PDB file of C-alpha atoms in Angstrom:
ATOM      1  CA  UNK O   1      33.276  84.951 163.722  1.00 90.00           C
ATOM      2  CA  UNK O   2      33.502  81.409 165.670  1.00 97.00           C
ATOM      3  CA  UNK O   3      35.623  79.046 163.731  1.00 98.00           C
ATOM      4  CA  UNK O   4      35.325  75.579 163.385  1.00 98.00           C
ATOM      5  CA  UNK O   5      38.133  73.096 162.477  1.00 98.00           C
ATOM      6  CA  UNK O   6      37.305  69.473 162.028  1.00 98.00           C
ATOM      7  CA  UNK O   7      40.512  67.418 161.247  1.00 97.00           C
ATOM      8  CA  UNK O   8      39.203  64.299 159.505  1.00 97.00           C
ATOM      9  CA  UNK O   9      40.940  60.538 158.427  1.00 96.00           C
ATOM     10  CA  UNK O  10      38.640  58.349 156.607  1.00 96.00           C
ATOM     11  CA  UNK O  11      35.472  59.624 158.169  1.00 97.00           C
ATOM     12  CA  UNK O  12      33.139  59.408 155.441  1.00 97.00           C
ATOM     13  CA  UNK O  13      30.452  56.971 157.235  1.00 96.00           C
ATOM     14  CA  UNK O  14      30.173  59.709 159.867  1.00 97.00           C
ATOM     15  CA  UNK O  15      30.987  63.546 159.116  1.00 98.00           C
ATOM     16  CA  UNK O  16      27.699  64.130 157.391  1.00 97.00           C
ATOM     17  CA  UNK O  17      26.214  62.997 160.412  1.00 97.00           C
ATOM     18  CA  UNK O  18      28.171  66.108 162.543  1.00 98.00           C
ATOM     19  CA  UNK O  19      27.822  68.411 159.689  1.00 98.00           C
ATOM     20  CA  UNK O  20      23.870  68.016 159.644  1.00 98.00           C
ATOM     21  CA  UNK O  21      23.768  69.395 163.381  1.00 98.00           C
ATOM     22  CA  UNK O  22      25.933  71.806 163.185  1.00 98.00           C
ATOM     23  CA  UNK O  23      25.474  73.426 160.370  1.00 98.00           C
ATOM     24  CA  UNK O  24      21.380  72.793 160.377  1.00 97.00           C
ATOM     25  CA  UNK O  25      20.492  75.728 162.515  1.00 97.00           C
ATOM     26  CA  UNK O  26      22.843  77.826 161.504  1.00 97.00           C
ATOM     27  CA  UNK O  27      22.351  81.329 160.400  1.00 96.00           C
ATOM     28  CA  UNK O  28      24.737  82.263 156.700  1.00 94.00           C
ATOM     29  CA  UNK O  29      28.295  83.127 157.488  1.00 93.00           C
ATOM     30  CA  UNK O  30      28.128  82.453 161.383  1.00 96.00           C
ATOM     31  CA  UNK O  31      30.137  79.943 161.405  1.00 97.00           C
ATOM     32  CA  UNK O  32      33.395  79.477 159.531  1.00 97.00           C
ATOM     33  CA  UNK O  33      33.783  75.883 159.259  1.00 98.00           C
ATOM     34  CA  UNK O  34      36.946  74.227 158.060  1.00 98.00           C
ATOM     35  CA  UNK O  35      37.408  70.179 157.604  1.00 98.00           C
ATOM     36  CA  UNK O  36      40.789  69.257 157.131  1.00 98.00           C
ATOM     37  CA  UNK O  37      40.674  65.733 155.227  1.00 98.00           C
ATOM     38  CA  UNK O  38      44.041  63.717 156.159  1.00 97.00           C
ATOM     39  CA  UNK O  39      45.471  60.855 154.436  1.00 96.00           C
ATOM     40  CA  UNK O  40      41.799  60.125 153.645  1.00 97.00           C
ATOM     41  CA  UNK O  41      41.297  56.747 151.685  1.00 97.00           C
ATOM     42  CA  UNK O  42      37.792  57.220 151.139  1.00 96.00           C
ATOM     43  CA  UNK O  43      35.349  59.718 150.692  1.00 97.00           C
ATOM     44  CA  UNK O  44      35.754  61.926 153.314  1.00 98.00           C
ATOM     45  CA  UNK O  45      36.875  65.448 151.519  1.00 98.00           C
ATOM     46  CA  UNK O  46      33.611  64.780 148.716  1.00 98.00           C
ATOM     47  CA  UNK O  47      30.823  64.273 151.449  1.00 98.00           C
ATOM     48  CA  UNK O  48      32.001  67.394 153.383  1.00 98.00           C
ATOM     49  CA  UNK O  49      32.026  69.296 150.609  1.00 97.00           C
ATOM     50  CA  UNK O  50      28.255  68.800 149.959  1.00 97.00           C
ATOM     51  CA  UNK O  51      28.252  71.407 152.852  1.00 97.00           C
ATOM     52  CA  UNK O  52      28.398  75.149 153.357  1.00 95.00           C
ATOM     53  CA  UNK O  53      32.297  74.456 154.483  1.00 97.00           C
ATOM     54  CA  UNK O  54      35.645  74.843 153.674  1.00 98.00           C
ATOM     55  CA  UNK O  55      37.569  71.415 152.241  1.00 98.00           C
ATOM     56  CA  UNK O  56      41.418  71.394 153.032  1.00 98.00           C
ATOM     57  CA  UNK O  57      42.855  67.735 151.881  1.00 97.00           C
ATOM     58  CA  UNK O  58      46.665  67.146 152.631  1.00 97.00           C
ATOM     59  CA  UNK O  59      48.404  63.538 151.953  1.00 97.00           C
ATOM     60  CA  UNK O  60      49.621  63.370 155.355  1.00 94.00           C
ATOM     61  CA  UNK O  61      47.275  61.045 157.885  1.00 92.00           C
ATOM     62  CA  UNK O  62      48.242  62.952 161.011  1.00 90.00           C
ATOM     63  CA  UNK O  63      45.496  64.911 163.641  1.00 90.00           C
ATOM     64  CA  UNK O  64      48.188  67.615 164.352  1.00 88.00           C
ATOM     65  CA  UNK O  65      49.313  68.519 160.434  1.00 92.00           C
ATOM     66  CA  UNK O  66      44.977  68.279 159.902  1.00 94.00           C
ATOM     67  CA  UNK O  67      44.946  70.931 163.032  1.00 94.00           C
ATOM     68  CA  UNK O  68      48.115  73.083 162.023  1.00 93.00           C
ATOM     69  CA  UNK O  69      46.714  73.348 158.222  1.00 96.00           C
ATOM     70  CA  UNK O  70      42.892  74.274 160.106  1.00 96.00           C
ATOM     71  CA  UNK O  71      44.627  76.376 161.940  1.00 95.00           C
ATOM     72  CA  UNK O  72      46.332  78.708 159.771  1.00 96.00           C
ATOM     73  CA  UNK O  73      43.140  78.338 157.241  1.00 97.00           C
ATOM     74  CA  UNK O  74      40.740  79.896 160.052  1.00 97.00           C
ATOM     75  CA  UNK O  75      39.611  83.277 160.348  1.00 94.00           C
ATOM     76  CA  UNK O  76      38.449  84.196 163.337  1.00 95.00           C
ATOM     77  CA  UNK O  77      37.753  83.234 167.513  1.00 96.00           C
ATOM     78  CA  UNK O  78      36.462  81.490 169.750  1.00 97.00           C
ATOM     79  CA  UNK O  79      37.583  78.127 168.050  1.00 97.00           C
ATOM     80  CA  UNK O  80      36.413  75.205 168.158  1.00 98.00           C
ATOM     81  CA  UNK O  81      38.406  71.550 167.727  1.00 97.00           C
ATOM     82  CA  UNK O  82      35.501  68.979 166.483  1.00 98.00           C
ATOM     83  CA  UNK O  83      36.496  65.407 166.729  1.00 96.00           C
ATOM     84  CA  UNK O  84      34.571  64.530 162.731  1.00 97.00           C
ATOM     85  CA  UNK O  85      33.247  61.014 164.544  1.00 96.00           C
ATOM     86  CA  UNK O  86      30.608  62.836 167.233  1.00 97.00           C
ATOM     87  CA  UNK O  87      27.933  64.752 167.495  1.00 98.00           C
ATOM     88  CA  UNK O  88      27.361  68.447 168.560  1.00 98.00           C
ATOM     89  CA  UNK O  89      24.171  70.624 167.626  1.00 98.00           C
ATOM     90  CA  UNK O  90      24.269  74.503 166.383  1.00 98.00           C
ATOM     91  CA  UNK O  91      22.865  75.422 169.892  1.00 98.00           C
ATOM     92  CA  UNK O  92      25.871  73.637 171.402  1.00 98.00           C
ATOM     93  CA  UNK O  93      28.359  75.265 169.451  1.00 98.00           C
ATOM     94  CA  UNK O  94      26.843  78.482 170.416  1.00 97.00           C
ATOM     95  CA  UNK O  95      27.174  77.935 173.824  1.00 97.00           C
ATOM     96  CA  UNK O  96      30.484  77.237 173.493  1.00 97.00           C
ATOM     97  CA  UNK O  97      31.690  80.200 171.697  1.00 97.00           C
ATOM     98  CA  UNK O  98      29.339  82.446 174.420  1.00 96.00           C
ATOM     99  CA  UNK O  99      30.807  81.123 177.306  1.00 96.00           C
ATOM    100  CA  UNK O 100      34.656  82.677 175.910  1.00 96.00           C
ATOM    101  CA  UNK O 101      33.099  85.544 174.641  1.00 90.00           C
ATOM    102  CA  UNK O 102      31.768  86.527 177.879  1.00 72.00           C
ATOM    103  CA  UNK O 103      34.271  84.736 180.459  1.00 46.00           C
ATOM    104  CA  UNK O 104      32.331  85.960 183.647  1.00 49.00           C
ATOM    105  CA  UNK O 105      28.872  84.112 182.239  1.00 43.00           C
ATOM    106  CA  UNK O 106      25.531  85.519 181.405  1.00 40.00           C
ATOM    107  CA  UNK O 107      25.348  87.143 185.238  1.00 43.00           C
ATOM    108  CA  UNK O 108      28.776  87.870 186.740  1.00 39.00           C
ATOM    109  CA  UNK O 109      27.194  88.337 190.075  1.00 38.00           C
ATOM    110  CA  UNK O 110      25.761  84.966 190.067  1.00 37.00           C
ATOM    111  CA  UNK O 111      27.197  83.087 192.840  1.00 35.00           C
ATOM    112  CA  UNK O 112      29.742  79.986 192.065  1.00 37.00           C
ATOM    113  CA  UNK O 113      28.050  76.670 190.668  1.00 37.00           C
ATOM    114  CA  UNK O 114      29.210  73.440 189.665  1.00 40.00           C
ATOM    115  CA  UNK O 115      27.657  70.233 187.312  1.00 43.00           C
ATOM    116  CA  UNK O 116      28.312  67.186 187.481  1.00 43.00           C
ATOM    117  CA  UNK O 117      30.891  67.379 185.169  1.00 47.00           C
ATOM    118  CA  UNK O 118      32.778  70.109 186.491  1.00 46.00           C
ATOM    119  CA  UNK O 119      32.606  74.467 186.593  1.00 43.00           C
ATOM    120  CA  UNK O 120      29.494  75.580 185.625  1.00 43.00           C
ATOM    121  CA  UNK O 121      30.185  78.481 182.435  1.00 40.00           C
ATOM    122  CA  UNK O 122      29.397  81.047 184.906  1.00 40.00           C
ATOM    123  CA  UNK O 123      32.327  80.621 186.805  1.00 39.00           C
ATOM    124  CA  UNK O 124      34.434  83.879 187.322  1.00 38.00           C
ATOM    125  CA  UNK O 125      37.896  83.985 186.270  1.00 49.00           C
ATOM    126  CA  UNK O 126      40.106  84.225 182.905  1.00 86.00           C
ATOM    127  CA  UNK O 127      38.419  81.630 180.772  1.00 94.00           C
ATOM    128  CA  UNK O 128      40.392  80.688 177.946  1.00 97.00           C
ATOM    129  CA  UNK O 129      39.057  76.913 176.866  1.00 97.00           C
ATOM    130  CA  UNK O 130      35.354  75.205 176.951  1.00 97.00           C
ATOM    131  CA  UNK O 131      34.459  72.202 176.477  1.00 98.00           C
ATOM    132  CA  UNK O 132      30.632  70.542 176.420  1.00 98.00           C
ATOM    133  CA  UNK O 133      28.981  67.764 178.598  1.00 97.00           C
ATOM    134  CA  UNK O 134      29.146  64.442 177.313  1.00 96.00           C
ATOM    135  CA  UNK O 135      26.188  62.036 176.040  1.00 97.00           C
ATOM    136  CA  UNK O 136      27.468  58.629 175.854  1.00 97.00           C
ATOM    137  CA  UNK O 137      25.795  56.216 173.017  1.00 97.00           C
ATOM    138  CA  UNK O 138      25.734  52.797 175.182  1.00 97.00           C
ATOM    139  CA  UNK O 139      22.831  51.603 173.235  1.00 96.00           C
ATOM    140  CA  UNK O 140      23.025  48.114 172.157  1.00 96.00           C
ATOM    141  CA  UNK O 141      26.346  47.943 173.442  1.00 97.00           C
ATOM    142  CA  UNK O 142      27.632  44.745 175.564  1.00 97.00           C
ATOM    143  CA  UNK O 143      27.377  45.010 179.395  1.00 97.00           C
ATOM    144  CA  UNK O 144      30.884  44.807 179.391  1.00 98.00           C
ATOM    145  CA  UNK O 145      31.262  48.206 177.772  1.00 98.00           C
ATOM    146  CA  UNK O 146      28.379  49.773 179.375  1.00 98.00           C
ATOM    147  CA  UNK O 147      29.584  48.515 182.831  1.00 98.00           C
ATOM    148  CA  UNK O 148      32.833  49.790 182.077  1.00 98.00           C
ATOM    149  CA  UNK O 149      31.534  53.896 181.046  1.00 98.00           C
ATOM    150  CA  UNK O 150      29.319  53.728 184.391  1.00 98.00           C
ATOM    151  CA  UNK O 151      32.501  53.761 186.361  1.00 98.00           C
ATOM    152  CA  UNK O 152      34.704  55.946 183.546  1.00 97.00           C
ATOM    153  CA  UNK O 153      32.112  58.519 184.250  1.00 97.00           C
ATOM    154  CA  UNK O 154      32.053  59.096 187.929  1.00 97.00           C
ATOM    155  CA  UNK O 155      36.221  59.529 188.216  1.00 96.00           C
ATOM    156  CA  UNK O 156      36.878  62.822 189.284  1.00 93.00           C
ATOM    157  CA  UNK O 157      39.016  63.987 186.692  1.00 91.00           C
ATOM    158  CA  UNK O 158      36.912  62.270 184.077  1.00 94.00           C
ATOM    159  CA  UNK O 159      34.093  64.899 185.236  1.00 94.00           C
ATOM    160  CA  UNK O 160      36.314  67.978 185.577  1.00 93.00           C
ATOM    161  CA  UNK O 161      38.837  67.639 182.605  1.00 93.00           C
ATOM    162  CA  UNK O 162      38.226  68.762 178.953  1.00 95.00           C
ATOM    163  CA  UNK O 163      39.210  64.919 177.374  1.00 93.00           C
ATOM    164  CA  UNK O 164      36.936  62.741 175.786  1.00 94.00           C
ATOM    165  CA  UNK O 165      34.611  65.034 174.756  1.00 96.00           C
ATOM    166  CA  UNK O 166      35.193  65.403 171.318  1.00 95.00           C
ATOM    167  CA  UNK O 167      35.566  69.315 171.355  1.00 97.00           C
ATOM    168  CA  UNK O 168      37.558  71.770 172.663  1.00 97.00           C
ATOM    169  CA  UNK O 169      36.772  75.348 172.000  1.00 97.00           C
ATOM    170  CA  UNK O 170      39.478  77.892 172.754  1.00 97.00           C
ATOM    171  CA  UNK O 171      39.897  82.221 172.959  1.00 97.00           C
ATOM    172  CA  UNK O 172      42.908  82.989 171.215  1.00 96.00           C
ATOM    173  CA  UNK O 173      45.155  82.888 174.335  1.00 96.00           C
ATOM    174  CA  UNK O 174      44.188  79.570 174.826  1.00 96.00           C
ATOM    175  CA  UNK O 175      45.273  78.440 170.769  1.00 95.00           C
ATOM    176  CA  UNK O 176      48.660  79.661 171.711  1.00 94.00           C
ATOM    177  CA  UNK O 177      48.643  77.874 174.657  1.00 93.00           C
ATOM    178  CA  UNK O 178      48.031  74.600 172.940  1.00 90.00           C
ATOM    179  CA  UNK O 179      49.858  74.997 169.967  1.00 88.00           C
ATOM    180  CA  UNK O 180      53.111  75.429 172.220  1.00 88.00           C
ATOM    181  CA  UNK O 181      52.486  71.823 173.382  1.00 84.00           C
ATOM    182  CA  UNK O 182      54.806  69.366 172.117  1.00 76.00           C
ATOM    183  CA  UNK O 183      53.137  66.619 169.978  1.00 74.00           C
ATOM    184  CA  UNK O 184      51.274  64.193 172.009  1.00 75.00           C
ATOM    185  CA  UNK O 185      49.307  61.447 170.921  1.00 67.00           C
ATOM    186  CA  UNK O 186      46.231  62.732 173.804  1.00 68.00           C
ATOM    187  CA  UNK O 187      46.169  65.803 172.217  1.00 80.00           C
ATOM    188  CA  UNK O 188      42.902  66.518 174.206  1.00 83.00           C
ATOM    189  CA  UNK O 189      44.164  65.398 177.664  1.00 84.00           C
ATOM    190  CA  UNK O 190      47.722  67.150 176.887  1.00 85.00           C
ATOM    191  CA  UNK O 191      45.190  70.349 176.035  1.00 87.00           C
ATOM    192  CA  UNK O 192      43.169  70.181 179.046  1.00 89.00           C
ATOM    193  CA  UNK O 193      45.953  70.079 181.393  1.00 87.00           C
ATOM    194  CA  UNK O 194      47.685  72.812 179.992  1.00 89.00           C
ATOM    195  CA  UNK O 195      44.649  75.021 181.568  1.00 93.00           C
ATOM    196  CA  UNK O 196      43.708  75.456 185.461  1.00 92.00           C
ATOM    197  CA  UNK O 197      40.702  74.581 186.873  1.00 92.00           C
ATOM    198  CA  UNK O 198      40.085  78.437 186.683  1.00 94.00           C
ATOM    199  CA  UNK O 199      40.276  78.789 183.016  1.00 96.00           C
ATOM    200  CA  UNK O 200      38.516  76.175 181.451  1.00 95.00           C
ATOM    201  CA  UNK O 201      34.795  74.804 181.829  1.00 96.00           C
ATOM    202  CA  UNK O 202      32.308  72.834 181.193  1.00 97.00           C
ATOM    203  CA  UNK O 203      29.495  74.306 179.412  1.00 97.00           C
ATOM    204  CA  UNK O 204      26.015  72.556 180.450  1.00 92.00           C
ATOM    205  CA  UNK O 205      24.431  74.296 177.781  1.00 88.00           C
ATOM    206  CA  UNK O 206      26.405  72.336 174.832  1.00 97.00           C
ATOM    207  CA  UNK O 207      26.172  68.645 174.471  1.00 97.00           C
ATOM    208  CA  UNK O 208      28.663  66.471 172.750  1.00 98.00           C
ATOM    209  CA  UNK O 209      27.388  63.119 171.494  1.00 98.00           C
ATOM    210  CA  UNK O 210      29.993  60.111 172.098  1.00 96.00           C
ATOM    211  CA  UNK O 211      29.905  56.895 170.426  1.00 96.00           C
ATOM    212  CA  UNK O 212      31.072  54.262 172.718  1.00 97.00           C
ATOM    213  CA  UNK O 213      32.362  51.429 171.043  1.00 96.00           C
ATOM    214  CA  UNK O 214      30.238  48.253 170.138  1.00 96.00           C
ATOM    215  CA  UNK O 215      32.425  45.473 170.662  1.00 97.00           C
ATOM    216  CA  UNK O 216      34.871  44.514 174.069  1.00 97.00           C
ATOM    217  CA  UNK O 217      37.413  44.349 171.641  1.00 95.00           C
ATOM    218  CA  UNK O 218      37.110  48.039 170.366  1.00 95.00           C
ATOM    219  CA  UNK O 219      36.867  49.201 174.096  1.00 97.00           C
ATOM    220  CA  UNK O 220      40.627  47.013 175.097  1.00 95.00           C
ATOM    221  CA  UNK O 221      41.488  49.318 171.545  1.00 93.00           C
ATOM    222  CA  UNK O 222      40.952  52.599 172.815  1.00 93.00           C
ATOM    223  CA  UNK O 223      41.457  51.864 176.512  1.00 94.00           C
ATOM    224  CA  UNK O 224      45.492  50.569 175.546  1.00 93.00           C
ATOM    225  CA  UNK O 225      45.415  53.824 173.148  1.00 89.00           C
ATOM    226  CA  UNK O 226      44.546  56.033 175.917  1.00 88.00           C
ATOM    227  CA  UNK O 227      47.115  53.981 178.456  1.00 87.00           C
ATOM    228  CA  UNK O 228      49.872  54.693 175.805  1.00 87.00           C
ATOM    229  CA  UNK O 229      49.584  58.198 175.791  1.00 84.00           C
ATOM    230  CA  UNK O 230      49.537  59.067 179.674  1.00 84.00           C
ATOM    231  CA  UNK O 231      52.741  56.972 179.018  1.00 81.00           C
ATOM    232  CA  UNK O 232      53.923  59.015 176.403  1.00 77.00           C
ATOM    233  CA  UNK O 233      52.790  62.278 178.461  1.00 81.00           C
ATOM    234  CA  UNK O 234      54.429  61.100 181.700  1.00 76.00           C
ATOM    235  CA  UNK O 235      57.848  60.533 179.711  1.00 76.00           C
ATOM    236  CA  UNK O 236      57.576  63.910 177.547  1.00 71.00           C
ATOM    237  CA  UNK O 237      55.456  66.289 179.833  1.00 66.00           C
ATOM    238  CA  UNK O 238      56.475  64.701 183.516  1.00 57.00           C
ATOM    239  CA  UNK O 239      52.677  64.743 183.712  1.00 59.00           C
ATOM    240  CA  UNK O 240      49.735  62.867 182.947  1.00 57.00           C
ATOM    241  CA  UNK O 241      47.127  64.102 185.054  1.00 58.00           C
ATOM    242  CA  UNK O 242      45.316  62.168 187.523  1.00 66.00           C
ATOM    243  CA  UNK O 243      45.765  58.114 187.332  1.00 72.00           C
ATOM    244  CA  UNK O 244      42.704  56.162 188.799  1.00 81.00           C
ATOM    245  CA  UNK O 245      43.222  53.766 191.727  1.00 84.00           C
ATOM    246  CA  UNK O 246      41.544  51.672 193.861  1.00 90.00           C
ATOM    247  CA  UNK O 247      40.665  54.216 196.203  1.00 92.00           C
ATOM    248  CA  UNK O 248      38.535  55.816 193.516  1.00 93.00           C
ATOM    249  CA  UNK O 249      36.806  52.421 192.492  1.00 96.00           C
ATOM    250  CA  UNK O 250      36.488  52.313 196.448  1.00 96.00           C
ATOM    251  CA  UNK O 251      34.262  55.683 196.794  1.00 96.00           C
ATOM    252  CA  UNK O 252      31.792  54.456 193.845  1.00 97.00           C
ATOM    253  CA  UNK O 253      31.290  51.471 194.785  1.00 98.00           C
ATOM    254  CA  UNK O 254      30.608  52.670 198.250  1.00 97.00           C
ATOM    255  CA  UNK O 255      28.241  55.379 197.176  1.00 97.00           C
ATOM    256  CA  UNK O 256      26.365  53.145 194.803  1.00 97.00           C
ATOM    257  CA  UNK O 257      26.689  49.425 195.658  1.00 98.00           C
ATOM    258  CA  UNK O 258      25.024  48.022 192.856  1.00 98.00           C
ATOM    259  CA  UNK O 259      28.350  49.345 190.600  1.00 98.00           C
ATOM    260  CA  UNK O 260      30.633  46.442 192.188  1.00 98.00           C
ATOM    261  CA  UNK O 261      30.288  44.233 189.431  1.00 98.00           C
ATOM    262  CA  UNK O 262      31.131  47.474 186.794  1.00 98.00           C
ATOM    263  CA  UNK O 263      34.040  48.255 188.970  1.00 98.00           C
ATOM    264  CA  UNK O 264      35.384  44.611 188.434  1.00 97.00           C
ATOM    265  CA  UNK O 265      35.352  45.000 184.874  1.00 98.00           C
ATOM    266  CA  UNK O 266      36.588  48.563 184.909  1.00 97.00           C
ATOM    267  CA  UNK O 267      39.608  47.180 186.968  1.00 97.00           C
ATOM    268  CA  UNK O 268      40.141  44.390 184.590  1.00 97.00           C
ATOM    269  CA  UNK O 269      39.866  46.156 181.307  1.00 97.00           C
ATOM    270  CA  UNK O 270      42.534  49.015 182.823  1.00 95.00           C
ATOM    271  CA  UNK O 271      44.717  46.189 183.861  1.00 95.00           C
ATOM    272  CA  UNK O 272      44.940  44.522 180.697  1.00 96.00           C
ATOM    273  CA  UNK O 273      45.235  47.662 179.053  1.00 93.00           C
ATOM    274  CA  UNK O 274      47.950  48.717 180.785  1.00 93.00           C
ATOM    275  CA  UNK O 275      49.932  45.701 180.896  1.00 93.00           C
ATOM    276  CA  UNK O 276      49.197  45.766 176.430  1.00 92.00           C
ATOM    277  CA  UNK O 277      50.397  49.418 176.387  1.00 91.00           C
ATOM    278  CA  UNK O 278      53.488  48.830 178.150  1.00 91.00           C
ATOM    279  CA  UNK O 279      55.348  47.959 175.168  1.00 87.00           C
ATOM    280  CA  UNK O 280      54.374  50.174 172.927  1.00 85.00           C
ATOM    281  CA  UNK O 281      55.573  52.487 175.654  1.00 85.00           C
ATOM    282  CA  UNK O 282      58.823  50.626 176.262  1.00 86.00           C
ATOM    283  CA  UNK O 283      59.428  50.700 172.265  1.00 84.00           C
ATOM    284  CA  UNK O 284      58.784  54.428 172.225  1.00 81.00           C
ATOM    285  CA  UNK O 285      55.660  53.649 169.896  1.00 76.00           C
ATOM    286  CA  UNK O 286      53.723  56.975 170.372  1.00 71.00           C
ATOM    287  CA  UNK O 287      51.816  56.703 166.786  1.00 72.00           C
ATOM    288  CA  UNK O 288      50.229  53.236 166.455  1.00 73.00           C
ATOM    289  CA  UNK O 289      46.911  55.115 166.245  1.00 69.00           C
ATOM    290  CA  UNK O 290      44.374  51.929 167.295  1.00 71.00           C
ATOM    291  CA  UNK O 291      40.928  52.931 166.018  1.00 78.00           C
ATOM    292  CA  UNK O 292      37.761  52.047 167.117  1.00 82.00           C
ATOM    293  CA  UNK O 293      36.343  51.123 163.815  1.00 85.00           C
ATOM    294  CA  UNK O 294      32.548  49.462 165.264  1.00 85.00           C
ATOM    295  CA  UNK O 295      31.678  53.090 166.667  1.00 85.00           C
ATOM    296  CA  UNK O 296      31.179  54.783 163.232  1.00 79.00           C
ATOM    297  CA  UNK O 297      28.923  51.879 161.452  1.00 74.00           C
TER     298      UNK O 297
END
């Protein structure tokens, strides 16, 4: 049985919204599906349980307790992590939990491919994590944001690495690999570089919706969350993964000139970011959690 654990902290505008495609193509009792309601203010643990789930609710507002407690409540692998603020279909989950179930891909013969956002699921090799492609909401949104995800997207290690997709499924290898980490505020980045290129992919067959945030000042929010933990990584982990430079704004621009103006913002918003992180980083402030509020209206 594939098992799903959501953690979830005040996500009551949006977690009907993932439990509608996931669960609406479902056949009875293939999925076990457990939300893990955290320090919830609102309505969160009521509107999940209109659904054919289970409904965990624990005081505590913390992502790792919500995964420990989903964890230990699950029955069964592959499993996936489901961020409760995107979107992913039945179909997607599906192709998820196939490509761990069979780790050589539908023809193990089939010669190597890639996608453009990393290992195709075909890929030979011990697979132990998955994650899907990404779909990026950037309707409506300012140019500054949109300019700013058409350069996010082409990094390298934006397109190979299991981060910022929202899910992460794993075989159960792959849970005790990521349940050894130490606590990290990137749980996702922390989980996709505890795996080598050769055991984790992207699955083209499962798409993760993203909603990008709607306001400048929501992007500088996540952007100095996301600089604080490769902070926090590089003190506790000696690792963060791949920073991006100017040599990789340099390769963009030159393979698509019309991105120079995105790459001036992209520079600018990971500058200020940056420079804003730093003292969280300097403090030791690894749980200031700044949310993105405008992407879940």
């Amino acid at each position: 049985m594939v098992s799903i654990v959501i953690p979830a902290h005040n996500e009551a505008r949006v977690i009907g919204r993932l439990l509608d495609g996931l669960l609406r193509e479902a056949r009875p009792g293939e999925f076990d599906v457990v939300v893990v309601a955290n320090g919830c203010t609102d309505d969160t643990a009521a509107v999940a349980g209109a659904y054919d789930v289970r409904v965990l609710a624990t005081p505590v507002p913390s992502k790792r307790e919500a995964l420990r407690l989903g964890d230990e409540a699950a029955r069964g692998y592959p499993r996936l992590y489901v961020d409760a603020d995107i979107e992913l279909t039945t179909a997607g989950a599906r192709a998820l939990a196939a490509a761990l179930t069979t780790p050589t891909g539908p023809d193990p013969n089939a010669p190597h491919t890639t996608t453009p956002d990393g290992p195709r699921a075909g890929a030979p090799g011990g697979v132990l994590a998955a994650a899907p492609e990404r779909e990026l909401a950037l309707g409506g949104r300012p140019w500054r944001v949109r300019a700013y995800y058409a350069i996010w997207t082409r990094l390298p290690h934006v397109r190979a690495g299991l981060f910022g997709r929202g899910v992460i499924a794993v075989t159960e290898a792959g849970n005790a690999r990521i349940r050894a980490l130490p606590p990290a505020m990137a749980d996702d980045l922390a989980a996709s570089l505890a795996f080598s290129p050769d055991e984790r992919v992207i699955v083209p067959g499962a798409r993760a919706v993203i909603q990008t945030p709607r306001t400048v000042a929501d992007l500088m929010r996540r952007r100095v969350r996301a600089a604080t933990s490769v902070g926090e990584l590089e003190q506790t982990q000696a690792t963060a993964g791949d920073r991006t430079g100017p040599r990789d704004l340099l390769a963009i621009v030159a393979a698509r000139p019309s991105l120079l103006a995105a790459a001036v913002v992209f520079a600018l918003v990971a500058v200020v970011a940056r420079r804003r992180a730093a003292r969280a980083i300097r403090a030791g402030d690894f749980t200031t959690w700044l949310r993105d509020e405008s992407s879940r209206t």
